PDB file of C-alpha atoms in Angstrom:
ATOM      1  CA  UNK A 575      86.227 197.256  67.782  1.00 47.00           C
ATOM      2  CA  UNK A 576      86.701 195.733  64.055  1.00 47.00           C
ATOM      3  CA  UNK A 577      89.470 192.658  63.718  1.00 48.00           C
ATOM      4  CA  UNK A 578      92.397 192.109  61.320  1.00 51.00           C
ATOM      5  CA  UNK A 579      89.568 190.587  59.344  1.00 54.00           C
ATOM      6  CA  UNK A 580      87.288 193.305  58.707  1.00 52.00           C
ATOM      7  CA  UNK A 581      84.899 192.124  61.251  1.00 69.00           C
ATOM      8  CA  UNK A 582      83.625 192.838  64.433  1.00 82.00           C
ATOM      9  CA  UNK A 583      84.452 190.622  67.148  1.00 89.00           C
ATOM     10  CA  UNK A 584      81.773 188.755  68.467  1.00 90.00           C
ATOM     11  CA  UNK A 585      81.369 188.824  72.634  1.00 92.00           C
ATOM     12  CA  UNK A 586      82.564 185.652  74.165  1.00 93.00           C
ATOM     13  CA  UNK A 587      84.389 184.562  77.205  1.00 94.00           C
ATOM     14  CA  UNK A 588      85.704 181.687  78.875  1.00 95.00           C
ATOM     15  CA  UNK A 589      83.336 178.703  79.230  1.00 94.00           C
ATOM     16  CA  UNK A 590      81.859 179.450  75.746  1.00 94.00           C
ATOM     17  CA  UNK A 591      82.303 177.447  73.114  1.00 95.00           C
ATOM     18  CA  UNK A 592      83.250 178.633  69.728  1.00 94.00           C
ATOM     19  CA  UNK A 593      84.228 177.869  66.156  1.00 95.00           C
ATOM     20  CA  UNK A 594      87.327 180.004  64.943  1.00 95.00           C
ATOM     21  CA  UNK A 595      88.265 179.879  61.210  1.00 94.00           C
ATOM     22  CA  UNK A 596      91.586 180.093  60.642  1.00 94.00           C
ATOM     23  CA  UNK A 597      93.346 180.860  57.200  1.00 95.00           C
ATOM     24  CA  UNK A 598      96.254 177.747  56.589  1.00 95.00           C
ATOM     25  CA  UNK A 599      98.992 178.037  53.723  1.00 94.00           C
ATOM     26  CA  UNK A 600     100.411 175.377  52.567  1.00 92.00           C
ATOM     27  CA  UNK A 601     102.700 175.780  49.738  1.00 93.00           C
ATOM     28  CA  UNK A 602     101.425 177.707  47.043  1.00 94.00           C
ATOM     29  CA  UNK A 603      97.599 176.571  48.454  1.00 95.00           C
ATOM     30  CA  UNK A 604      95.168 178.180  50.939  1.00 94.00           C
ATOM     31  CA  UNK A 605      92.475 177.099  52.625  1.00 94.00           C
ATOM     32  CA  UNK A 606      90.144 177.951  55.589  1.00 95.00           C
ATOM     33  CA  UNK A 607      90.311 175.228  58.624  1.00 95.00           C
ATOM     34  CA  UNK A 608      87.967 175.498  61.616  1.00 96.00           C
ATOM     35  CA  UNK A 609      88.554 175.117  65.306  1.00 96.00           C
ATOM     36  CA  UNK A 610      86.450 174.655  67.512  1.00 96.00           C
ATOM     37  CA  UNK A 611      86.868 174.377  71.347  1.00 95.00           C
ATOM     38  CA  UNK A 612      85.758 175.551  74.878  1.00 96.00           C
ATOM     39  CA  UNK A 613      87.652 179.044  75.752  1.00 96.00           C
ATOM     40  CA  UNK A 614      89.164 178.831  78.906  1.00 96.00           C
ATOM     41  CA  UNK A 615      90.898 182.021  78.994  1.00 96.00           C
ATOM     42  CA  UNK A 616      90.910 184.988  77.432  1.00 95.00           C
ATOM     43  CA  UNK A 617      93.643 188.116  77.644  1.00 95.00           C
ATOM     44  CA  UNK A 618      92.597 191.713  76.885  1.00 93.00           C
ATOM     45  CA  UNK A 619      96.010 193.859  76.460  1.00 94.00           C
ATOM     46  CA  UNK A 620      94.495 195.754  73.717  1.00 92.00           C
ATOM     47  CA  UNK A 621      95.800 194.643  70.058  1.00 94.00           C
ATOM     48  CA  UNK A 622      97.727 191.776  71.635  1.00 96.00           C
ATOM     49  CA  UNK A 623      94.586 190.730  73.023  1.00 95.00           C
ATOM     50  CA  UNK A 624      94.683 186.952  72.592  1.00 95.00           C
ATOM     51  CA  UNK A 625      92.250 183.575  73.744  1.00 96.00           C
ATOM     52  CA  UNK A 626      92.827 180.169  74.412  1.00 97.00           C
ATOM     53  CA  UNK A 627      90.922 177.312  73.021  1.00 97.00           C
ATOM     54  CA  UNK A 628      90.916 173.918  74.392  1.00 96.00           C
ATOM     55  CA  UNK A 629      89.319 170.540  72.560  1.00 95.00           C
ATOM     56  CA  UNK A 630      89.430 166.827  72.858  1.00 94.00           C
ATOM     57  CA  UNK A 631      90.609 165.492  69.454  1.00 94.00           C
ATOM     58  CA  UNK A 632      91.083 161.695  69.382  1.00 94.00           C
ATOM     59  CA  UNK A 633      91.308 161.142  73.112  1.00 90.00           C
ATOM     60  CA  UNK A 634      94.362 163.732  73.228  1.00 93.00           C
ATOM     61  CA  UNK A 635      93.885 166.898  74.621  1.00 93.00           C
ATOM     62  CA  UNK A 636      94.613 170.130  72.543  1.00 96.00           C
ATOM     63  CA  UNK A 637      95.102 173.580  73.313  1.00 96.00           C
ATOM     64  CA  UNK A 638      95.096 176.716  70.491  1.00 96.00           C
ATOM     65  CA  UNK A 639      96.312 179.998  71.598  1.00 97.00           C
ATOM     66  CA  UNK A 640      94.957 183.020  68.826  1.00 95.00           C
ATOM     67  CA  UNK A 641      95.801 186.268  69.093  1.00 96.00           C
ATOM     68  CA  UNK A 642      92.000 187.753  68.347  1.00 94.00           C
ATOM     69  CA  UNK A 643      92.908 190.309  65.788  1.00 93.00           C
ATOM     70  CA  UNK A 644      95.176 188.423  63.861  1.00 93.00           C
ATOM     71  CA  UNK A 645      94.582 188.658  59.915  1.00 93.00           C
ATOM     72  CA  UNK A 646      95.241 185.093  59.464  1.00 94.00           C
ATOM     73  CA  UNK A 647      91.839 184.757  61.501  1.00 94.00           C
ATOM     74  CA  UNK A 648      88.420 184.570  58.727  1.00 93.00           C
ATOM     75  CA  UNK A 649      85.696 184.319  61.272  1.00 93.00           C
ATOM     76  CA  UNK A 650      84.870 183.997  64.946  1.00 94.00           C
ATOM     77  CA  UNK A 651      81.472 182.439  65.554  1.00 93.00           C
ATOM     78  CA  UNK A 652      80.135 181.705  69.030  1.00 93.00           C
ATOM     79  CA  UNK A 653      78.446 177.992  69.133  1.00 93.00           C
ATOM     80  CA  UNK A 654      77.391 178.209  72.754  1.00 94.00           C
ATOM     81  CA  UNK A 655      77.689 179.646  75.483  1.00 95.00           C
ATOM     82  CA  UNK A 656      78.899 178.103  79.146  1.00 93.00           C
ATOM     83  CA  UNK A 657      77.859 179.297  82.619  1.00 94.00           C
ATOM     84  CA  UNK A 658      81.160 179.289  84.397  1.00 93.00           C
ATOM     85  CA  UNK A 659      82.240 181.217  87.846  1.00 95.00           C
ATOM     86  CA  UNK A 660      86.525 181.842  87.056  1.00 93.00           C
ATOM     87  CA  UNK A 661      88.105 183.833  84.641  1.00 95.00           C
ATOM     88  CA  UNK A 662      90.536 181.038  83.787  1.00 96.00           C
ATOM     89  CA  UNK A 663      89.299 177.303  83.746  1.00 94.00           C
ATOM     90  CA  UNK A 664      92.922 175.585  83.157  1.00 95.00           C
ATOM     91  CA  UNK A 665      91.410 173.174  85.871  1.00 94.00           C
ATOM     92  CA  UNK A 666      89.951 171.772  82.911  1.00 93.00           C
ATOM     93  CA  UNK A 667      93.190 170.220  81.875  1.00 93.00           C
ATOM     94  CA  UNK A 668      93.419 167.438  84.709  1.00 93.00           C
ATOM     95  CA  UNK A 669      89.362 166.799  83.669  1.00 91.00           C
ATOM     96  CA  UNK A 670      88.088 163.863  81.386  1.00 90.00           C
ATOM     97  CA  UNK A 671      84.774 162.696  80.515  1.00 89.00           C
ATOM     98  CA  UNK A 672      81.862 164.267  81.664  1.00 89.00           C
ATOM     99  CA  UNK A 673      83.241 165.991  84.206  1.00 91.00           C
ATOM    100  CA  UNK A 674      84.929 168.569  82.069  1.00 88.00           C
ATOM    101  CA  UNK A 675      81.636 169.515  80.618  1.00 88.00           C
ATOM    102  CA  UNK A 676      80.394 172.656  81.167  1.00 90.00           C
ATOM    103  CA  UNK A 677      76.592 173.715  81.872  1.00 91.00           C
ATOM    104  CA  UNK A 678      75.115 176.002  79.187  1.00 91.00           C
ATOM    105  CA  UNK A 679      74.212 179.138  79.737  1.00 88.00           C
ATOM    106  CA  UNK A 680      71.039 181.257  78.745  1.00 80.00           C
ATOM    107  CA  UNK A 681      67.625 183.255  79.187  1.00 65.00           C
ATOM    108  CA  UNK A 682      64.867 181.343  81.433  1.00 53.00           C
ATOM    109  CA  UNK A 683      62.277 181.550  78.645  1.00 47.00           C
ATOM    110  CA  UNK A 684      64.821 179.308  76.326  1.00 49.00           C
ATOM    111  CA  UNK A 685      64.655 176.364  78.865  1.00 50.00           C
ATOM    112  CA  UNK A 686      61.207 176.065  79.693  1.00 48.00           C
ATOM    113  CA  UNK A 687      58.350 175.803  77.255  1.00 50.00           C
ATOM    114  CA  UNK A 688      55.295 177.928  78.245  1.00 46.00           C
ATOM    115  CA  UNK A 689      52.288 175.923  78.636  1.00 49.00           C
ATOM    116  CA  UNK A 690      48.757 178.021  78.927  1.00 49.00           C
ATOM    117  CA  UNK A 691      46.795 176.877  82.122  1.00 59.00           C
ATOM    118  CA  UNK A 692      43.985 174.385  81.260  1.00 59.00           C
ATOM    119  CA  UNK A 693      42.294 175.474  84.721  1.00 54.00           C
ATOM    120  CA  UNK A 694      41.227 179.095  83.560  1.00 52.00           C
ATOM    121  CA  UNK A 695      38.852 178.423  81.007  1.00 54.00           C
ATOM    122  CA  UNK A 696      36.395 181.585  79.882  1.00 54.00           C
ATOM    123  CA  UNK A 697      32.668 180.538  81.245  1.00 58.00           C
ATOM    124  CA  UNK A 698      31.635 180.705  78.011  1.00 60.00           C
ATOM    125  CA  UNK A 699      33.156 177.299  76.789  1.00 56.00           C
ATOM    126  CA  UNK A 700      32.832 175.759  80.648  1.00 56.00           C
ATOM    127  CA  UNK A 701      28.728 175.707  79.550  1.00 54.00           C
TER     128      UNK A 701
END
């Protein structure tokens, strides 16, 4: 499904964190400003589909709702991706520290480096 922006939207959900540009106009002046927080929920009610971001900024806690096609919106770029088990994480709120951090999620291959077997040598280089 394209956005307001011309532009797929890229698969996320809550626990991943991403980087939303947002158009800003300020007087006759506009410019692009990024966001970037953990999604901890998302809505799907067709065009008013809409996501919440949250972010620390400065020790204070903020929160960005964004409806996700609105035209205002430039770019929606997923920076990683969390391994969470609700739909909503506004437990995330009453969190600080490290204990609001979320675990990343991904493939096994992209955790472990494969290391060849130094035991199973060819009897040809054993000699």
């Amino acid at each position: 499904m394209a956005a307001g922006r011309g532009g797929p939207v890229p698969p996320f959900q809550p626990g991943d964190t991403v980087r939303v540009s947002v158009r800003v106009v300020e007087g006759e002046r506009e410019r692009v400003q990024a966001f970037e927080g953990v999604c901890i929920a998302r809505k799907n009610a067709g065009i008013n589909s809409n996501f919440t971001l949250r972010k620390i900024s400065y020790g204070e806690g903020v929160e960005r709702v964004f409806p996700l096609y609105s035209p205002r919106i430039s770019a929606i770029e997923v920076v990683r991706r969390g391994a969470v088990r609700r739909a909503k994480l506004y437990y995330l709120r009453a969190r600080r520290g490290k204990a609001a951090r979320i675990a990343e999620r991904g493939r096994e291959d992209n955790r472990r480096e494969r290391v060849p077997v130094t035991g199973s040598a060819s009897p040809e280089t054993e000699a």
